[in-house]
Amino acid sequence: MRTTIGLVGCGRWGTVHHATLTSLKQRGHLDRLVVCDIDGQALEGVEADGHYRSIEDMLAEEDLTGVAIVTPPETHLSLARQVVAVDLPVFIEKPLASSTEDEADFLSMLPENATAMVGYLLRHHAGLNRIKAAIDDHAMNIETISYRRRTTRPKPEGADPLNTLAVHGLDTARYLTGHPLVAMDVKKLEMTESSANIWLGTQSSIITIDVAWEAEEEQRTLAVQGTTSGAVLDFGTGDVAWYAGSGLDESPLVEYFPSQPLEEQWLSFLQRVADGVPGVVPEPESLLDLSAWLSQHRPTESAPR
């Protein structure tokens, strides 16, 4: 069976997906890649096996294996509904929807045999999953989680740090602890136009999330500390440093995971499609929990920033 993927959206993040899919195609993981964007200029110079200005034309003319929606967030659901309506697997960039109600409505209408994946790519980072395996195997418990993503890049127009940068830390906290975000105590939530500092608490652990644009240096780390051991993942290098005790060893054990999480996510999606495994990833409960938390704490025009 020939594998043809349709990529809808060729903006900044769409080009990242395009580069990943092109690399996977060159290595034989898919046969054809077609692209779609309502902006003809966005399609100029994009190497693909087909170019379309409307998703309707692409769906009608191509024998697609799956479709990726990498467009502005407010368009995600309307486009995803068109894909699901013709029984195709769909990969949807985050956020799935702009409101919890719309998200719940979409998830509830999905057929039982539908395959849908939402773009929380850190769940596919090999280093993060190595830490999760240690937690699941009870080799390490969680007393604290510290997620830090600070970048020197300027803040994208119209973006806020909660729904863009911090969302990955929030999803990671849910992923590692298994605790609903809406059930966690919000001990601190400080936001500016370009940064967010969040402290959350469960009965047994503290989670801190520190994110910012226009920072002095790039920082991409996740630190998990337990009673007798801890681990620090550097998302930039792929190093996982394992520490004994409650402090930081001078000579930790270091494992290297040269993970490319977007590629790993695409490989996971393609494998699910090839195996005919339906379902929603992440699970609907996690998606709705994250959406509900963001809705509760999303900044408003009148709220102090």
PDB file of C-alpha atoms in Angstrom:
ATOM      1  CA  MET A   1       0.000   0.000   0.000  1.00  0.00           C
ATOM      2  CA  ARG A   2       1.345   3.417  -0.987  1.00  0.00           C
ATOM      3  CA  THR A   3       1.493   5.957   1.794  1.00  0.00           C
ATOM      4  CA  THR A   4       0.478   9.513   0.898  1.00  0.00           C
ATOM      5  CA  ILE A   5       0.366  12.253   3.517  1.00  0.00           C
ATOM      6  CA  GLY A   6      -1.387  15.574   2.998  1.00  0.00           C
ATOM      7  CA  LEU A   7       0.099  18.526   4.902  1.00  0.00           C
ATOM      8  CA  VAL A   8      -2.336  21.409   5.381  1.00  0.00           C
ATOM      9  CA  GLY A   9      -0.544  24.620   6.356  1.00  0.00           C
ATOM     10  CA  CYS A  10       2.880  25.785   5.132  1.00  0.00           C
ATOM     11  CA  GLY A  11       3.598  28.538   7.646  1.00  0.00           C
ATOM     12  CA  ARG A  12       6.501  28.650  10.117  1.00  0.00           C
ATOM     13  CA  TRP A  13       5.661  25.436  11.962  1.00  0.00           C
ATOM     14  CA  GLY A  14       4.238  23.848   8.822  1.00  0.00           C
ATOM     15  CA  THR A  15       7.689  24.104   7.234  1.00  0.00           C
ATOM     16  CA  VAL A  16       9.116  22.185  10.195  1.00  0.00           C
ATOM     17  CA  HIS A  17       6.588  19.395   9.595  1.00  0.00           C
ATOM     18  CA  HIS A  18       7.408  19.543   5.883  1.00  0.00           C
ATOM     19  CA  ALA A  19      11.128  19.100   6.561  1.00  0.00           C
ATOM     20  CA  THR A  20      10.431  16.155   8.865  1.00  0.00           C
ATOM     21  CA  LEU A  21       8.087  14.464   6.390  1.00  0.00           C
ATOM     22  CA  THR A  22      10.506  15.058   3.512  1.00  0.00           C
ATOM     23  CA  SER A  23      13.254  13.351   5.522  1.00  0.00           C
ATOM     24  CA  LEU A  24      10.962  10.426   6.332  1.00  0.00           C
ATOM     25  CA  LYS A  25       9.994  10.132   2.663  1.00  0.00           C
ATOM     26  CA  GLN A  26      13.647  10.010   1.624  1.00  0.00           C
ATOM     27  CA  ARG A  27      14.117   7.104   4.039  1.00  0.00           C
ATOM     28  CA  GLY A  28      11.103   5.207   2.712  1.00  0.00           C
ATOM     29  CA  HIS A  29       8.568   5.830   5.480  1.00  0.00           C
ATOM     30  CA  LEU A  30       6.099   7.388   3.038  1.00  0.00           C
ATOM     31  CA  ASP A  31       5.752   7.430  -0.739  1.00  0.00           C
ATOM     32  CA  ARG A  32       4.165  10.776  -1.513  1.00  0.00           C
ATOM     33  CA  LEU A  33       3.840  14.130   0.263  1.00  0.00           C
ATOM     34  CA  VAL A  34       1.291  16.695  -0.929  1.00  0.00           C
ATOM     35  CA  VAL A  35       0.805  20.148   0.550  1.00  0.00           C
ATOM     36  CA  CYS A  36      -2.086  22.561   0.872  1.00  0.00           C
ATOM     37  CA  ASP A  37      -2.332  26.236   1.825  1.00  0.00           C
ATOM     38  CA  ILE A  38      -4.906  28.897   0.945  1.00  0.00           C
ATOM     39  CA  ASP A  39      -2.013  31.335   0.511  1.00  0.00           C
ATOM     40  CA  GLY A  40      -0.433  30.645  -2.849  1.00  0.00           C
ATOM     41  CA  GLN A  41       2.752  32.442  -1.832  1.00  0.00           C
ATOM     42  CA  ALA A  42       3.206  30.016   1.050  1.00  0.00           C
ATOM     43  CA  LEU A  43       3.317  27.169  -1.474  1.00  0.00           C
ATOM     44  CA  GLU A  44       6.019  28.756  -3.608  1.00  0.00           C
ATOM     45  CA  GLY A  45       9.261  26.831  -3.398  1.00  0.00           C
ATOM     46  CA  VAL A  46       7.754  24.041  -1.247  1.00  0.00           C
ATOM     47  CA  GLU A  47       8.937  20.735  -2.672  1.00  0.00           C
ATOM     48  CA  ALA A  48       6.071  18.244  -2.798  1.00  0.00           C
ATOM     49  CA  ASP A  49       4.320  15.733  -5.048  1.00  0.00           C
ATOM     50  CA  GLY A  50       1.231  17.914  -5.263  1.00  0.00           C
ATOM     51  CA  HIS A  51       0.174  21.473  -4.388  1.00  0.00           C
ATOM     52  CA  TYR A  52      -3.362  22.539  -3.476  1.00  0.00           C
ATOM     53  CA  ARG A  53      -5.061  25.799  -2.549  1.00  0.00           C
ATOM     54  CA  SER A  54      -8.021  24.105  -0.795  1.00  0.00           C
ATOM     55  CA  ILE A  55      -8.386  21.075   1.422  1.00  0.00           C
ATOM     56  CA  GLU A  56     -11.536  20.113  -0.492  1.00  0.00           C
ATOM     57  CA  ASP A  57      -9.547  19.751  -3.714  1.00  0.00           C
ATOM     58  CA  MET A  58      -6.799  17.808  -1.985  1.00  0.00           C
ATOM     59  CA  LEU A  59      -9.259  15.376  -0.387  1.00  0.00           C
ATOM     60  CA  ALA A  60     -11.094  14.895  -3.675  1.00  0.00           C
ATOM     61  CA  GLU A  61      -8.084  14.392  -5.940  1.00  0.00           C
ATOM     62  CA  GLU A  62      -5.613  12.488  -3.740  1.00  0.00           C
ATOM     63  CA  ASP A  63      -5.690   8.925  -2.416  1.00  0.00           C
ATOM     64  CA  LEU A  64      -4.520   9.965   1.030  1.00  0.00           C
ATOM     65  CA  THR A  65      -3.314   7.805   3.910  1.00  0.00           C
ATOM     66  CA  GLY A  66      -3.543  10.601   6.481  1.00  0.00           C
ATOM     67  CA  VAL A  67      -3.701  14.375   6.834  1.00  0.00           C
ATOM     68  CA  ALA A  68      -1.810  16.812   9.060  1.00  0.00           C
ATOM     69  CA  ILE A  69      -3.478  20.063  10.143  1.00  0.00           C
ATOM     70  CA  VAL A  70      -0.762  22.668  10.839  1.00  0.00           C
ATOM     71  CA  THR A  71      -2.765  25.882  10.458  1.00  0.00           C
ATOM     72  CA  PRO A  72      -3.810  28.724  12.807  1.00  0.00           C
ATOM     73  CA  PRO A  73      -5.487  27.265  15.932  1.00  0.00           C
ATOM     74  CA  GLU A  74      -8.927  28.713  15.196  1.00  0.00           C
ATOM     75  CA  THR A  75      -9.082  26.606  11.996  1.00  0.00           C
ATOM     76  CA  HIS A  76      -8.026  23.268  13.475  1.00  0.00           C
ATOM     77  CA  LEU A  77     -11.444  21.820  14.229  1.00  0.00           C
ATOM     78  CA  SER A  78     -13.203  22.833  11.018  1.00  0.00           C
ATOM     79  CA  LEU A  79     -10.414  21.301   8.933  1.00  0.00           C
ATOM     80  CA  ALA A  80     -10.129  18.200  11.122  1.00  0.00           C
ATOM     81  CA  ARG A  81     -13.879  17.577  10.795  1.00  0.00           C
ATOM     82  CA  GLN A  82     -13.523  17.509   7.004  1.00  0.00           C
ATOM     83  CA  VAL A  83     -10.748  14.931   7.278  1.00  0.00           C
ATOM     84  CA  VAL A  84     -12.639  12.730   9.724  1.00  0.00           C
ATOM     85  CA  ALA A  85     -15.765  12.968   7.540  1.00  0.00           C
ATOM     86  CA  VAL A  86     -13.943  11.043   4.791  1.00  0.00           C
ATOM     87  CA  ASP A  87     -12.609   8.426   7.243  1.00  0.00           C
ATOM     88  CA  LEU A  88      -8.973   9.508   7.178  1.00  0.00           C
ATOM     89  CA  PRO A  89      -6.530   9.530  10.111  1.00  0.00           C
ATOM     90  CA  VAL A  90      -5.675  13.059  11.197  1.00  0.00           C
ATOM     91  CA  PHE A  91      -2.651  14.629  12.896  1.00  0.00           C
ATOM     92  CA  ILE A  92      -3.658  17.974  14.466  1.00  0.00           C
ATOM     93  CA  GLU A  93      -1.222  20.494  15.825  1.00  0.00           C
ATOM     94  CA  LYS A  94      -1.899  21.864  19.294  1.00  0.00           C
ATOM     95  CA  PRO A  95      -4.170  23.291  20.511  1.00  0.00           C
ATOM     96  CA  LEU A  96      -6.925  21.018  19.281  1.00  0.00           C
ATOM     97  CA  ALA A  97      -9.532  23.749  19.821  1.00  0.00           C
ATOM     98  CA  SER A  98      -9.903  27.249  21.210  1.00  0.00           C
ATOM     99  CA  SER A  99     -12.368  26.168  23.911  1.00  0.00           C
ATOM    100  CA  THR A 100     -12.930  23.118  26.080  1.00  0.00           C
ATOM    101  CA  GLU A 101     -16.544  22.894  24.901  1.00  0.00           C
ATOM    102  CA  ASP A 102     -15.548  22.759  21.229  1.00  0.00           C
ATOM    103  CA  GLU A 103     -12.830  20.236  22.012  1.00  0.00           C
ATOM    104  CA  ALA A 104     -15.228  18.000  23.939  1.00  0.00           C
ATOM    105  CA  ASP A 105     -17.781  18.211  21.134  1.00  0.00           C
ATOM    106  CA  PHE A 106     -15.202  17.185  18.530  1.00  0.00           C
ATOM    107  CA  LEU A 107     -13.867  14.284  20.595  1.00  0.00           C
ATOM    108  CA  SER A 108     -17.365  13.009  21.352  1.00  0.00           C
ATOM    109  CA  MET A 109     -18.324  12.917  17.662  1.00  0.00           C
ATOM    110  CA  LEU A 110     -15.282  10.915  16.553  1.00  0.00           C
ATOM    111  CA  PRO A 111     -16.207   7.461  15.210  1.00  0.00           C
ATOM    112  CA  GLU A 112     -14.881   4.496  17.188  1.00  0.00           C
ATOM    113  CA  ASN A 113     -12.542   3.606  14.331  1.00  0.00           C
ATOM    114  CA  ALA A 114     -11.071   7.121  14.014  1.00  0.00           C
ATOM    115  CA  THR A 115      -7.353   7.797  14.430  1.00  0.00           C
ATOM    116  CA  ALA A 116      -6.410  11.249  15.717  1.00  0.00           C
ATOM    117  CA  MET A 117      -3.132  12.518  17.149  1.00  0.00           C
ATOM    118  CA  VAL A 118      -2.594  15.957  18.689  1.00  0.00           C
ATOM    119  CA  GLY A 119       0.837  17.578  18.561  1.00  0.00           C
ATOM    120  CA  TYR A 120       2.180  17.299  22.095  1.00  0.00           C
ATOM    121  CA  LEU A 121       5.524  16.154  20.752  1.00  0.00           C
ATOM    122  CA  LEU A 122       7.485  15.992  24.041  1.00  0.00           C
ATOM    123  CA  ARG A 123       5.565  12.824  24.906  1.00  0.00           C
ATOM    124  CA  HIS A 124       7.590  11.249  22.101  1.00  0.00           C
ATOM    125  CA  HIS A 125      11.020  12.361  23.331  1.00  0.00           C
ATOM    126  CA  ALA A 126      13.081   9.246  24.091  1.00  0.00           C
ATOM    127  CA  GLY A 127      14.787  10.877  27.073  1.00  0.00           C
ATOM    128  CA  LEU A 128      11.493  11.918  28.645  1.00  0.00           C
ATOM    129  CA  ASN A 129      10.106   8.429  28.168  1.00  0.00           C
ATOM    130  CA  ARG A 130      13.225   6.949  29.780  1.00  0.00           C
ATOM    131  CA  ILE A 131      12.446   9.017  32.889  1.00  0.00           C
ATOM    132  CA  LYS A 132       8.773   8.048  32.746  1.00  0.00           C
ATOM    133  CA  ALA A 133       9.736   4.375  32.560  1.00  0.00           C
ATOM    134  CA  ALA A 134      11.792   4.774  35.752  1.00  0.00           C
ATOM    135  CA  ILE A 135       8.789   6.367  37.472  1.00  0.00           C
ATOM    136  CA  ASP A 136       6.345   3.727  36.212  1.00  0.00           C
ATOM    137  CA  ASP A 137       8.716   0.947  37.320  1.00  0.00           C
ATOM    138  CA  HIS A 138       8.916   2.554  40.813  1.00  0.00           C
ATOM    139  CA  ALA A 139      12.663   3.017  40.400  1.00  0.00           C
ATOM    140  CA  MET A 140      12.093   6.707  41.139  1.00  0.00           C
ATOM    141  CA  ASN A 141       9.258   8.602  42.791  1.00  0.00           C
ATOM    142  CA  ILE A 142       8.356  12.253  42.222  1.00  0.00           C
ATOM    143  CA  GLU A 143       8.858  14.904  44.857  1.00  0.00           C
ATOM    144  CA  THR A 144       9.527  17.793  42.478  1.00  0.00           C
ATOM    145  CA  ILE A 145       9.307  18.419  38.744  1.00  0.00           C
ATOM    146  CA  SER A 146      10.990  21.480  37.289  1.00  0.00           C
ATOM    147  CA  TYR A 147      10.341  22.333  33.631  1.00  0.00           C
ATOM    148  CA  ARG A 148      12.259  25.207  32.061  1.00  0.00           C
ATOM    149  CA  ARG A 149      11.964  26.456  28.501  1.00  0.00           C
ATOM    150  CA  ARG A 150      13.530  29.868  27.961  1.00  0.00           C
ATOM    151  CA  THR A 151      14.441  31.002  24.471  1.00  0.00           C
ATOM    152  CA  THR A 152      16.258  33.970  23.021  1.00  0.00           C
ATOM    153  CA  ARG A 153      13.755  34.111  20.143  1.00  0.00           C
ATOM    154  CA  PRO A 154      11.408  37.109  20.016  1.00  0.00           C
ATOM    155  CA  LYS A 155       7.803  36.520  21.006  1.00  0.00           C
ATOM    156  CA  PRO A 156       5.654  35.585  17.989  1.00  0.00           C
ATOM    157  CA  GLU A 157       2.926  38.072  17.184  1.00  0.00           C
ATOM    158  CA  GLY A 158      -0.352  37.270  18.936  1.00  0.00           C
ATOM    159  CA  ALA A 159       1.118  34.475  21.081  1.00  0.00           C
ATOM    160  CA  ASP A 160       1.068  34.266  24.860  1.00  0.00           C
ATOM    161  CA  PRO A 161       3.534  32.248  26.955  1.00  0.00           C
ATOM    162  CA  LEU A 162       0.848  30.165  28.680  1.00  0.00           C
ATOM    163  CA  ASN A 163      -0.733  28.617  25.593  1.00  0.00           C
ATOM    164  CA  THR A 164       2.490  28.217  23.629  1.00  0.00           C
ATOM    165  CA  LEU A 165       5.562  27.642  25.812  1.00  0.00           C
ATOM    166  CA  ALA A 166       4.083  26.644  29.174  1.00  0.00           C
ATOM    167  CA  VAL A 167       1.576  24.236  27.643  1.00  0.00           C
ATOM    168  CA  HIS A 168       4.345  21.680  27.049  1.00  0.00           C
ATOM    169  CA  GLY A 169       5.390  21.841  30.706  1.00  0.00           C
ATOM    170  CA  LEU A 170       1.792  21.443  31.819  1.00  0.00           C
ATOM    171  CA  ASP A 171       1.265  18.431  29.563  1.00  0.00           C
ATOM    172  CA  THR A 172       4.542  16.917  30.767  1.00  0.00           C
ATOM    173  CA  ALA A 173       3.431  17.312  34.402  1.00  0.00           C
ATOM    174  CA  ARG A 174       0.178  15.486  33.652  1.00  0.00           C
ATOM    175  CA  TYR A 175       2.041  12.822  31.635  1.00  0.00           C
ATOM    176  CA  LEU A 176       4.575  12.040  34.375  1.00  0.00           C
ATOM    177  CA  THR A 177       2.376  12.300  37.457  1.00  0.00           C
ATOM    178  CA  GLY A 178      -0.934  11.021  36.098  1.00  0.00           C
ATOM    179  CA  HIS A 179      -2.676  13.689  38.189  1.00  0.00           C
ATOM    180  CA  PRO A 180      -5.329  15.883  36.545  1.00  0.00           C
ATOM    181  CA  LEU A 181      -4.083  19.443  36.224  1.00  0.00           C
ATOM    182  CA  VAL A 182      -7.420  20.879  37.326  1.00  0.00           C
ATOM    183  CA  ALA A 183      -7.085  18.992  40.629  1.00  0.00           C
ATOM    184  CA  MET A 184      -3.659  20.488  41.382  1.00  0.00           C
ATOM    185  CA  ASP A 185      -3.266  23.488  43.668  1.00  0.00           C
ATOM    186  CA  VAL A 186      -2.071  26.594  41.854  1.00  0.00           C
ATOM    187  CA  LYS A 187       0.442  27.977  44.325  1.00  0.00           C
ATOM    188  CA  LYS A 188       1.774  30.678  41.999  1.00  0.00           C
ATOM    189  CA  LEU A 189       0.981  31.945  38.521  1.00  0.00           C
ATOM    190  CA  GLU A 190       2.913  34.985  37.331  1.00  0.00           C
ATOM    191  CA  MET A 191       2.766  36.172  33.737  1.00  0.00           C
ATOM    192  CA  THR A 192       4.176  38.943  31.614  1.00  0.00           C
ATOM    193  CA  GLU A 193       3.800  39.484  27.885  1.00  0.00           C
ATOM    194  CA  SER A 194       6.743  37.175  27.245  1.00  0.00           C
ATOM    195  CA  SER A 195       7.109  34.903  30.300  1.00  0.00           C
ATOM    196  CA  ALA A 196       5.223  32.656  32.716  1.00  0.00           C
ATOM    197  CA  ASN A 197       6.179  31.207  36.101  1.00  0.00           C
ATOM    198  CA  ILE A 198       3.855  28.521  37.473  1.00  0.00           C
ATOM    199  CA  TRP A 199       3.949  26.529  40.717  1.00  0.00           C
ATOM    200  CA  LEU A 200       1.546  23.605  41.079  1.00  0.00           C
ATOM    201  CA  GLY A 201       1.083  21.175  43.948  1.00  0.00           C
ATOM    202  CA  THR A 202      -0.317  17.697  44.489  1.00  0.00           C
ATOM    203  CA  GLN A 203      -0.475  15.819  47.785  1.00  0.00           C
ATOM    204  CA  SER A 204       3.010  14.427  47.175  1.00  0.00           C
ATOM    205  CA  SER A 205       4.825  16.699  44.735  1.00  0.00           C
ATOM    206  CA  ILE A 206       5.590  20.243  43.593  1.00  0.00           C
ATOM    207  CA  ILE A 207       5.755  21.188  39.912  1.00  0.00           C
ATOM    208  CA  THR A 208       7.410  24.378  38.661  1.00  0.00           C
ATOM    209  CA  ILE A 209       7.201  25.660  35.085  1.00  0.00           C
ATOM    210  CA  ASP A 210       9.414  28.551  34.004  1.00  0.00           C
ATOM    211  CA  VAL A 211       9.145  29.721  30.378  1.00  0.00           C
ATOM    212  CA  ALA A 212      10.046  32.851  28.462  1.00  0.00           C
ATOM    213  CA  TRP A 213      10.803  34.403  25.104  1.00  0.00           C
ATOM    214  CA  GLU A 214      13.575  36.978  24.683  1.00  0.00           C
ATOM    215  CA  ALA A 215      15.638  35.328  27.424  1.00  0.00           C
ATOM    216  CA  GLU A 216      19.369  35.821  27.828  1.00  0.00           C
ATOM    217  CA  GLU A 217      20.134  32.209  26.922  1.00  0.00           C
ATOM    218  CA  GLU A 218      18.481  29.050  25.605  1.00  0.00           C
ATOM    219  CA  GLN A 219      17.330  26.667  28.339  1.00  0.00           C
ATOM    220  CA  ARG A 220      15.459  23.416  27.703  1.00  0.00           C
ATOM    221  CA  THR A 221      15.501  21.240  30.787  1.00  0.00           C
ATOM    222  CA  LEU A 222      13.294  18.917  32.786  1.00  0.00           C
ATOM    223  CA  ALA A 223      14.425  17.960  36.293  1.00  0.00           C
ATOM    224  CA  VAL A 224      12.656  15.265  38.318  1.00  0.00           C
ATOM    225  CA  GLN A 225      13.701  14.709  41.938  1.00  0.00           C
ATOM    226  CA  GLY A 226      12.597  11.795  44.056  1.00  0.00           C
ATOM    227  CA  THR A 227      13.363  10.628  47.588  1.00  0.00           C
ATOM    228  CA  THR A 228      16.497   8.669  46.707  1.00  0.00           C
ATOM    229  CA  SER A 229      17.321   9.704  43.154  1.00  0.00           C
ATOM    230  CA  GLY A 230      16.751  12.318  40.484  1.00  0.00           C
ATOM    231  CA  ALA A 231      17.165  12.935  36.765  1.00  0.00           C
ATOM    232  CA  VAL A 232      17.754  15.974  34.571  1.00  0.00           C
ATOM    233  CA  LEU A 233      16.932  15.891  30.864  1.00  0.00           C
ATOM    234  CA  ASP A 234      18.443  18.494  28.565  1.00  0.00           C
ATOM    235  CA  PHE A 235      16.063  18.682  25.600  1.00  0.00           C
ATOM    236  CA  GLY A 236      18.713  20.508  23.611  1.00  0.00           C
ATOM    237  CA  THR A 237      21.454  17.874  23.852  1.00  0.00           C
ATOM    238  CA  GLY A 238      19.375  14.785  24.637  1.00  0.00           C
ATOM    239  CA  ASP A 239      21.443  14.048  27.764  1.00  0.00           C
ATOM    240  CA  VAL A 240      19.749  12.487  30.797  1.00  0.00           C
ATOM    241  CA  ALA A 241      21.851  12.814  33.975  1.00  0.00           C
ATOM    242  CA  TRP A 242      20.901  10.437  36.823  1.00  0.00           C
ATOM    243  CA  TYR A 243      21.676  11.538  40.379  1.00  0.00           C
ATOM    244  CA  ALA A 244      21.752   9.477  43.572  1.00  0.00           C
ATOM    245  CA  GLY A 245      20.362  10.856  46.799  1.00  0.00           C
ATOM    246  CA  SER A 246      18.546  14.133  47.248  1.00  0.00           C
ATOM    247  CA  GLY A 247      21.323  16.325  45.866  1.00  0.00           C
ATOM    248  CA  LEU A 248      23.299  16.609  42.643  1.00  0.00           C
ATOM    249  CA  ASP A 249      26.231  14.219  42.313  1.00  0.00           C
ATOM    250  CA  GLU A 250      29.507  15.535  41.023  1.00  0.00           C
ATOM    251  CA  SER A 251      29.735  12.538  38.665  1.00  0.00           C
ATOM    252  CA  PRO A 252      26.223  11.524  37.597  1.00  0.00           C
ATOM    253  CA  LEU A 253      25.458   8.668  35.240  1.00  0.00           C
ATOM    254  CA  VAL A 254      24.665  10.219  31.854  1.00  0.00           C
ATOM    255  CA  GLU A 255      22.649   8.588  29.099  1.00  0.00           C
ATOM    256  CA  TYR A 256      22.334  10.115  25.649  1.00  0.00           C
ATOM    257  CA  PHE A 257      19.058  10.162  23.698  1.00  0.00           C
ATOM    258  CA  PRO A 258      19.509  11.972  20.364  1.00  0.00           C
ATOM    259  CA  SER A 259      15.747  12.164  20.010  1.00  0.00           C
ATOM    260  CA  GLN A 260      13.905  14.213  17.405  1.00  0.00           C
ATOM    261  CA  PRO A 261      10.455  14.195  19.015  1.00  0.00           C
ATOM    262  CA  LEU A 262       8.527  15.506  16.005  1.00  0.00           C
ATOM    263  CA  GLU A 263      10.014  12.762  13.858  1.00  0.00           C
ATOM    264  CA  GLU A 264       9.255  10.199  16.566  1.00  0.00           C
ATOM    265  CA  GLN A 265       5.679  11.461  16.741  1.00  0.00           C
ATOM    266  CA  TRP A 266       5.288  11.140  12.983  1.00  0.00           C
ATOM    267  CA  LEU A 267       6.719   7.622  13.048  1.00  0.00           C
ATOM    268  CA  SER A 268       4.238   6.737  15.792  1.00  0.00           C
ATOM    269  CA  PHE A 269       1.371   8.173  13.745  1.00  0.00           C
ATOM    270  CA  LEU A 270       2.426   6.346  10.579  1.00  0.00           C
ATOM    271  CA  GLN A 271       2.802   3.072  12.488  1.00  0.00           C
ATOM    272  CA  ARG A 272      -0.660   3.386  14.035  1.00  0.00           C
ATOM    273  CA  VAL A 273      -2.123   4.019  10.590  1.00  0.00           C
ATOM    274  CA  ALA A 274      -0.237   1.089   9.034  1.00  0.00           C
ATOM    275  CA  ASP A 275      -1.351  -1.229  11.850  1.00  0.00           C
ATOM    276  CA  GLY A 276      -4.938   0.026  11.700  1.00  0.00           C
ATOM    277  CA  VAL A 277      -4.908   1.029  15.374  1.00  0.00           C
ATOM    278  CA  PRO A 278      -7.676   3.570  16.050  1.00  0.00           C
ATOM    279  CA  GLY A 279      -7.800   5.970  18.986  1.00  0.00           C
ATOM    280  CA  VAL A 280      -6.945   9.458  20.163  1.00  0.00           C
ATOM    281  CA  VAL A 281      -3.403  10.369  21.286  1.00  0.00           C
ATOM    282  CA  PRO A 282      -2.989  11.793  23.887  1.00  0.00           C
ATOM    283  CA  GLU A 283      -6.057  10.241  25.473  1.00  0.00           C
ATOM    284  CA  PRO A 284      -9.161  12.487  25.515  1.00  0.00           C
ATOM    285  CA  GLU A 285      -9.053  12.779  29.307  1.00  0.00           C
ATOM    286  CA  SER A 286      -5.620  14.418  29.157  1.00  0.00           C
ATOM    287  CA  LEU A 287      -6.583  16.718  26.295  1.00  0.00           C
ATOM    288  CA  LEU A 288      -9.731  17.924  28.044  1.00  0.00           C
ATOM    289  CA  ASP A 289      -7.932  18.324  31.377  1.00  0.00           C
ATOM    290  CA  LEU A 290      -5.233  20.501  29.809  1.00  0.00           C
ATOM    291  CA  SER A 291      -7.820  22.514  27.871  1.00  0.00           C
ATOM    292  CA  ALA A 292      -9.901  23.079  31.018  1.00  0.00           C
ATOM    293  CA  TRP A 293      -6.844  24.228  33.017  1.00  0.00           C
ATOM    294  CA  LEU A 294      -5.818  26.678  30.302  1.00  0.00           C
ATOM    295  CA  SER A 295      -9.377  28.007  30.059  1.00  0.00           C
ATOM    296  CA  GLN A 296      -9.448  28.640  33.803  1.00  0.00           C
ATOM    297  CA  HIS A 297      -6.126  30.491  33.819  1.00  0.00           C
ATOM    298  CA  ARG A 298      -5.985  32.081  30.381  1.00  0.00           C
ATOM    299  CA  PRO A 299      -5.178  35.812  30.629  1.00  0.00           C
ATOM    300  CA  THR A 300      -7.924  38.273  29.717  1.00  0.00           C
ATOM    301  CA  GLU A 301      -7.585  41.780  28.345  1.00  0.00           C
ATOM    302  CA  SER A 302      -8.468  43.274  31.725  1.00  0.00           C
ATOM    303  CA  ALA A 303      -6.402  40.915  33.833  1.00  0.00           C
ATOM    304  CA  PRO A 304      -3.017  42.076  35.153  1.00  0.00           C
ATOM    305  CA  ARG A 305      -0.131  40.653  33.137  1.00  0.00           C
TER     306      ARG A 305
END
